[in-house]
Short mmCIF file of C-alpha atoms in Angstrom, two decimals:
data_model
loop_
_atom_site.label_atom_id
_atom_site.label_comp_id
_atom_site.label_asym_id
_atom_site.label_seq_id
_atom_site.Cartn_x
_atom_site.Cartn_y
_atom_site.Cartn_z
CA UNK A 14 0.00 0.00 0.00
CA UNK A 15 0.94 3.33 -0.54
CA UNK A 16 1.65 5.82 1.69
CA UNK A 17 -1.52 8.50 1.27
CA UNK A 18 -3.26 5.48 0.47
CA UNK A 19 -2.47 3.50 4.23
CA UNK A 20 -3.42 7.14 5.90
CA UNK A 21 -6.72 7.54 3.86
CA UNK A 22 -7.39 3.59 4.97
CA UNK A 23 -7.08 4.48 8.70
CA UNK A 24 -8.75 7.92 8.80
CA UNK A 25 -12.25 7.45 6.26
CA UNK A 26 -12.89 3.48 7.40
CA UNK A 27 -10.98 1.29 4.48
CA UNK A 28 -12.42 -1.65 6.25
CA UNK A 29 -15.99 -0.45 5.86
CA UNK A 30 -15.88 0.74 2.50
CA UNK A 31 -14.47 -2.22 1.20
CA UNK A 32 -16.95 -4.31 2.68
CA UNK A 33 -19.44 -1.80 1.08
CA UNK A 34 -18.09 -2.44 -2.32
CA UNK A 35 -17.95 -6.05 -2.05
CA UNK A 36 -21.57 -6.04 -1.12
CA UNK A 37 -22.28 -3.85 -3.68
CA UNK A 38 -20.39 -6.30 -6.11
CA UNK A 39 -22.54 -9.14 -4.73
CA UNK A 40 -25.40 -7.67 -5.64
CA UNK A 41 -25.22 -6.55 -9.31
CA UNK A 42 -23.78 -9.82 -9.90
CA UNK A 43 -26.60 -11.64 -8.70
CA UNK A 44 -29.04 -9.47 -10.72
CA UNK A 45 -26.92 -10.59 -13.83
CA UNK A 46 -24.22 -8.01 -14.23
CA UNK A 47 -20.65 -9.31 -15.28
CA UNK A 48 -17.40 -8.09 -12.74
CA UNK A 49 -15.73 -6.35 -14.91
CA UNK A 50 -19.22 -3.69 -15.47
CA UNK A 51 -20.48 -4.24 -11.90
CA UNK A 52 -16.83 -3.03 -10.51
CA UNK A 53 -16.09 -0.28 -13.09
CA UNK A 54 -19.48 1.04 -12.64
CA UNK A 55 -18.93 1.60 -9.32
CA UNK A 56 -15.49 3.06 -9.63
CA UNK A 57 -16.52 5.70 -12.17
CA UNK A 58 -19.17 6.72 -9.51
CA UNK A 59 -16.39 7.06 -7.02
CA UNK A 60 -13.97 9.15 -8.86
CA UNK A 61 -16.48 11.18 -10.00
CA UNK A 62 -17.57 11.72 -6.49
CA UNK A 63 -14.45 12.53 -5.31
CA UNK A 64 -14.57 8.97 -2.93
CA UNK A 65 -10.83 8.64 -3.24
CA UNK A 66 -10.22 5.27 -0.91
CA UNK A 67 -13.25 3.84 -2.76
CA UNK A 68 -11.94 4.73 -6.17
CA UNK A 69 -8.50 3.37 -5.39
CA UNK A 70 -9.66 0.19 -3.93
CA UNK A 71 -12.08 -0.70 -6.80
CA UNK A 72 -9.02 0.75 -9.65
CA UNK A 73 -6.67 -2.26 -7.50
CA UNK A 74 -9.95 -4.61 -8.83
CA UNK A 75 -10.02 -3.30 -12.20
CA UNK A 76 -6.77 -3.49 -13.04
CA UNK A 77 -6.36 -6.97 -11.79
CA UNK A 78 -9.51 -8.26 -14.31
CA UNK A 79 -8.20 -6.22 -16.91
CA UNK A 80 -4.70 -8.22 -16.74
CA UNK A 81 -6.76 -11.55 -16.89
CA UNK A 82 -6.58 -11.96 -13.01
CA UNK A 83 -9.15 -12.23 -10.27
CA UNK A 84 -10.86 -9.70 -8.25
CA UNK A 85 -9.39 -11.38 -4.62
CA UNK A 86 -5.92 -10.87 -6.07
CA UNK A 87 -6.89 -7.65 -6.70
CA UNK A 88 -7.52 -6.82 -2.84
CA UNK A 89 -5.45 -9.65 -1.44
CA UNK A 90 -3.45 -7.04 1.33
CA UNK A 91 -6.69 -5.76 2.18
CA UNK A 92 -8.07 -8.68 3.34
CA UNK A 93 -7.85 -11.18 5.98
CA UNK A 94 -6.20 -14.64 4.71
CA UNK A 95 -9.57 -16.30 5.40
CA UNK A 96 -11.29 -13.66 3.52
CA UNK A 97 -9.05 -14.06 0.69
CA UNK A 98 -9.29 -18.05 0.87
CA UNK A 99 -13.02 -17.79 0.70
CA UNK A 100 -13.22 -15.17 -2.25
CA UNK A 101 -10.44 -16.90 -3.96
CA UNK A 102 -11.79 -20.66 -4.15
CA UNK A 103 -15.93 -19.08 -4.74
CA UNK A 104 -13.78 -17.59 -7.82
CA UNK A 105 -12.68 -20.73 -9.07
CA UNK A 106 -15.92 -22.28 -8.57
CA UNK A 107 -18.55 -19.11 -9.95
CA UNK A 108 -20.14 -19.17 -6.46
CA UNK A 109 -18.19 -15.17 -6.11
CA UNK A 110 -21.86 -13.97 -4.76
CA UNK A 111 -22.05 -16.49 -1.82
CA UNK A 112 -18.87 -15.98 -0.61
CA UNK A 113 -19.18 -12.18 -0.50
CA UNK A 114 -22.30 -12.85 1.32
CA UNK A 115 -20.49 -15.03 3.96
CA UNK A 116 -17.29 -12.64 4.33
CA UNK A 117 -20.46 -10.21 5.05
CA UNK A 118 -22.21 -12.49 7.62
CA UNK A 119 -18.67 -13.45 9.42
CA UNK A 120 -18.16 -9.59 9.71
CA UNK A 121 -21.62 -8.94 10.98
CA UNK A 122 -21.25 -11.79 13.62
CA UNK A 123 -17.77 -10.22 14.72
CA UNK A 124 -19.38 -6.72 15.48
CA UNK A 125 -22.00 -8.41 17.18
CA UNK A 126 -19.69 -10.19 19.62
CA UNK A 127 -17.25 -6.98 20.19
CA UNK A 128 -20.48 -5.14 21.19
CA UNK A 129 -21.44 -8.21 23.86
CA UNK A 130 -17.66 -8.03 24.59
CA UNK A 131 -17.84 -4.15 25.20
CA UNK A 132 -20.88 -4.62 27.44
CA UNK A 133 -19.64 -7.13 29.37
CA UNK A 134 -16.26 -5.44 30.38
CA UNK A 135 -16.75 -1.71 29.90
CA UNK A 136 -19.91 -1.43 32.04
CA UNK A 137 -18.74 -3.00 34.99
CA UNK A 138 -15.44 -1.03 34.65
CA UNK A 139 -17.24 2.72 34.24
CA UNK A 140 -19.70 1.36 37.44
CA UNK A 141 -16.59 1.25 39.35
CA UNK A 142 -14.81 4.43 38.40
CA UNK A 143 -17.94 6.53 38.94
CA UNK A 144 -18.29 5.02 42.17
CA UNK A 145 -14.80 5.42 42.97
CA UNK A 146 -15.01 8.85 42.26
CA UNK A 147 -18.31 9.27 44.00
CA UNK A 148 -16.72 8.08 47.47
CA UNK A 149 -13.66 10.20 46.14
CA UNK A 150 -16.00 13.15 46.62
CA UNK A 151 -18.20 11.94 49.63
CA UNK A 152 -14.66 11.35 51.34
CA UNK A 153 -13.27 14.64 50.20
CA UNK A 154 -16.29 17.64 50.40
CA UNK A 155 -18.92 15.90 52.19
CA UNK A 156 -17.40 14.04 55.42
CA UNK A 157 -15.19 16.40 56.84
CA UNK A 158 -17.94 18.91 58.00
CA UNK A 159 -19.57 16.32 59.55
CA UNK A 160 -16.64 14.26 61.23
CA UNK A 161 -15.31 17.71 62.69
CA UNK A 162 -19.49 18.19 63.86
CA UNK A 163 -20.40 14.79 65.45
CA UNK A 164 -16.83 13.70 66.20
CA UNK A 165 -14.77 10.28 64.41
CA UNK A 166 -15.45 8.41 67.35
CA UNK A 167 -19.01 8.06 67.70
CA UNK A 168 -18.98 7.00 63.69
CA UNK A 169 -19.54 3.17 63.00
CA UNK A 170 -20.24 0.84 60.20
CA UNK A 171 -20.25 1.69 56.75
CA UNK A 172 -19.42 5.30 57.65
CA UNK A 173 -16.43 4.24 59.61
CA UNK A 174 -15.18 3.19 56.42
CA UNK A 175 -16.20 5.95 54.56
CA UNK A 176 -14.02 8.03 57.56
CA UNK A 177 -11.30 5.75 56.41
CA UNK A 178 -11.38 6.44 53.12
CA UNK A 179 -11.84 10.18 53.97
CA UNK A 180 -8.35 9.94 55.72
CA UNK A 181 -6.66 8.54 52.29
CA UNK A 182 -7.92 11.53 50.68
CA UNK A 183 -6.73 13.79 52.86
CA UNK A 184 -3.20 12.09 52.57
CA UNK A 185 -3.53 12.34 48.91
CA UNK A 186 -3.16 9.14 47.94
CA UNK A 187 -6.55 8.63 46.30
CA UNK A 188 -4.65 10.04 43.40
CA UNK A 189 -1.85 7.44 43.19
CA UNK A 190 -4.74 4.48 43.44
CA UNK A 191 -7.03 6.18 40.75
CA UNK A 192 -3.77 6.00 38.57
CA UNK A 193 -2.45 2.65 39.58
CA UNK A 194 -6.19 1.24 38.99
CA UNK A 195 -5.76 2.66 35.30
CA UNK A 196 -2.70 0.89 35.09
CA UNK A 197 -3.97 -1.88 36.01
CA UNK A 198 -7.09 -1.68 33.27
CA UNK A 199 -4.40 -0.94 30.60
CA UNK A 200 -2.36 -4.04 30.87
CA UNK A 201 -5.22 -6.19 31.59
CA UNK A 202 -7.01 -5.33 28.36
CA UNK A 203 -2.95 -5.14 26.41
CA UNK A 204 -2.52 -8.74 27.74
CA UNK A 205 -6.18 -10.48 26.70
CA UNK A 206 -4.94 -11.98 23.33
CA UNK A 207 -1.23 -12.51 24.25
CA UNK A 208 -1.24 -14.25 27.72
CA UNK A 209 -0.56 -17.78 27.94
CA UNK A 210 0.36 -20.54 29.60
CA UNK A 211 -1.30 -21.83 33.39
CA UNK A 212 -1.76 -18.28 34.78
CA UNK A 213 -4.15 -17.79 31.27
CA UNK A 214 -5.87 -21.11 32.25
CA UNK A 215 -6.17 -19.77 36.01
CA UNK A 216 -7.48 -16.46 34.71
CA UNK A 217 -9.58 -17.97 32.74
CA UNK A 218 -11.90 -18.43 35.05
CA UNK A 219 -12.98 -15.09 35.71
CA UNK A 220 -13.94 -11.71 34.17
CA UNK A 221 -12.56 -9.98 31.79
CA UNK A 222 -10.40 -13.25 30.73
CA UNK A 223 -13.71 -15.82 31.04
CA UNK A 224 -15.69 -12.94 28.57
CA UNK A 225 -12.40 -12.52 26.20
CA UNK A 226 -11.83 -16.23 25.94
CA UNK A 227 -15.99 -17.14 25.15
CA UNK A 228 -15.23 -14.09 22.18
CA UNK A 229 -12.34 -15.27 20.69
CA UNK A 230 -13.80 -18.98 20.57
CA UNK A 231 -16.82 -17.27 19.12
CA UNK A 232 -15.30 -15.58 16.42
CA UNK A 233 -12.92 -18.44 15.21
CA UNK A 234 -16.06 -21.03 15.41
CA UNK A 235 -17.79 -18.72 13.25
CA UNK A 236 -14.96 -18.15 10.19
CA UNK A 237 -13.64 -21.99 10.86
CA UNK A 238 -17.82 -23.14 9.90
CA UNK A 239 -18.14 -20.91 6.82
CA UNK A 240 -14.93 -21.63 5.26
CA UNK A 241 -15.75 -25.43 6.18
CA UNK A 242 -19.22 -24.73 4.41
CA UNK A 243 -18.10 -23.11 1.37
CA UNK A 244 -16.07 -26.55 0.56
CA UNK A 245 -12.88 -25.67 2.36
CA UNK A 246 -11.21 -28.92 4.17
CA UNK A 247 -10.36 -27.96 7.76
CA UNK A 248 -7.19 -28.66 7.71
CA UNK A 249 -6.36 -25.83 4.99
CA UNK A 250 -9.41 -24.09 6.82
CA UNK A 251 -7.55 -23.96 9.95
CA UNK A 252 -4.04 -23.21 8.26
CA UNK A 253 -5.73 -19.89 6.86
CA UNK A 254 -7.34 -18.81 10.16
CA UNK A 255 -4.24 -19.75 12.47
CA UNK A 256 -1.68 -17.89 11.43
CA UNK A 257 -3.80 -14.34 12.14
CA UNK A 258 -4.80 -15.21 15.38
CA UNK A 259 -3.55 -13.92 18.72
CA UNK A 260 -1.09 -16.32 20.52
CA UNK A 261 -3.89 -17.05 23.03
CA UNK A 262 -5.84 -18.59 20.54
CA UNK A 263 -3.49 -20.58 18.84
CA UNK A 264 -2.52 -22.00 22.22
CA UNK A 265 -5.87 -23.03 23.02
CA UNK A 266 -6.52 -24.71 19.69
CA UNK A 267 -3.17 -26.60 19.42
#
């Protein structure tokens, strides 16, 4: 990829647009339009729009049918090497429109499970910083006035530890523990797909590892059964979905 090219795919959503086109593609070739009109309508529409990611990745396609090629080898380094397995073996069979439709579904089913995987770690995570920095500010503004009122010794309970907590804010090192807890967070969610051995299979067990592990095994269930469906064997399947994985998942399926 080219340079402006790499930028524009970060910034304007390559990923998106190219799964735009190819459903696009899909479905003027299943109303009976050849590739070589469905994909150079679409790029004159482009340029002319001034759509220059679009433009460039359909120009990749049309220059590959125009040299006798396909249109995966035209997008081969913008795909995953499942995707390109899938497109490239629907090619050699004329089923292009089904696998385009099952690249589509596998993408649909990934978003899906990132959103459950969001929900599932995310919410719990913001409950507990706002309540952190609730007590932050019950221990901080609210309790003082009243300790210095009623006196710290008559206090009990829950608002004994509340007092408690009052006296780590007033030390100042609420601060240092609202950054260490971020720290924390940061190489908890850095170490999800790379962590491995019998501290993985310990952690495992609980949230976030328990949700990250039930996604991943998701997600590779999901492209391993339509690659198998579209006539792939599973050993080649599972060569083509392997090597793109994160270390935790090729530890758990070897």
């Amino acid at each position: 990829m080219g340079m402006t090219f790499k930028v524009a795919w970060v910034l304007l959503g390559g990923r998106r647009r190219l799964l735009k086109i190819l459903e696009k593609t899909a479905f003027l070739l299943e109303n009976g339009v050849p590739i070589k009109e469905a994909v150079d309508s679409q790029y004159r529409i482009a340029r002319k729009g001034g759509d220059y990611l679009s433009s460039e990745i359909l120009r990749r396609v049309l220059i590959s049918l125009q040299e006798g090629k396909t249109m995966s080898e035209g997008i081969k380094d913008l795909l995953s090497s499942d995707e390109f397995t899938l497109l490239r073996n629907a090619e050699k069979t004329g089923n292009l429109v089904s696998a385009i439709e099952n690249i589509l579904r596998i993408e649909k089913e990934k978003r899906e499970a990132k959103k459950v995987l969001r929900e599932g770690i995310v919410g719990p995570v913001s409950v507990l910083v706002v309540s952190i920095l609730l007590l932050y500010y019950i221990g901080a503004k609210v309790l003082p006035p009243i300790i210095s009122f009623i006196g710290e010794d008559s206090i009990s309970g829950v608002a004994r530890f509340i007092v408690v907590l009052s006296g780590i804010v007033r030390l100042s090192l609420f601060p240092v523990a609202i950054v260490l807890f971020f720290a924390v967070m940061v190489v908890i969610f850095a170490t999800l797909p790379i962590l491995v051995g019998k501290v993985r299979l310990f952690l495992d067990r609980v949230p976030p590892w328990s949700i990250y592990r039930e996604y991943t095994g998701l997600i590779f269930l999901i492209s391993l059964s339509v690659m198998v469906a579209s006539g792939i064997p599973v050993v080649q399947a599972l060569k083509q979905v392997l090597p793109e994985s994160s270390p935790y998942l090729r530890e758990r399926v070897k």
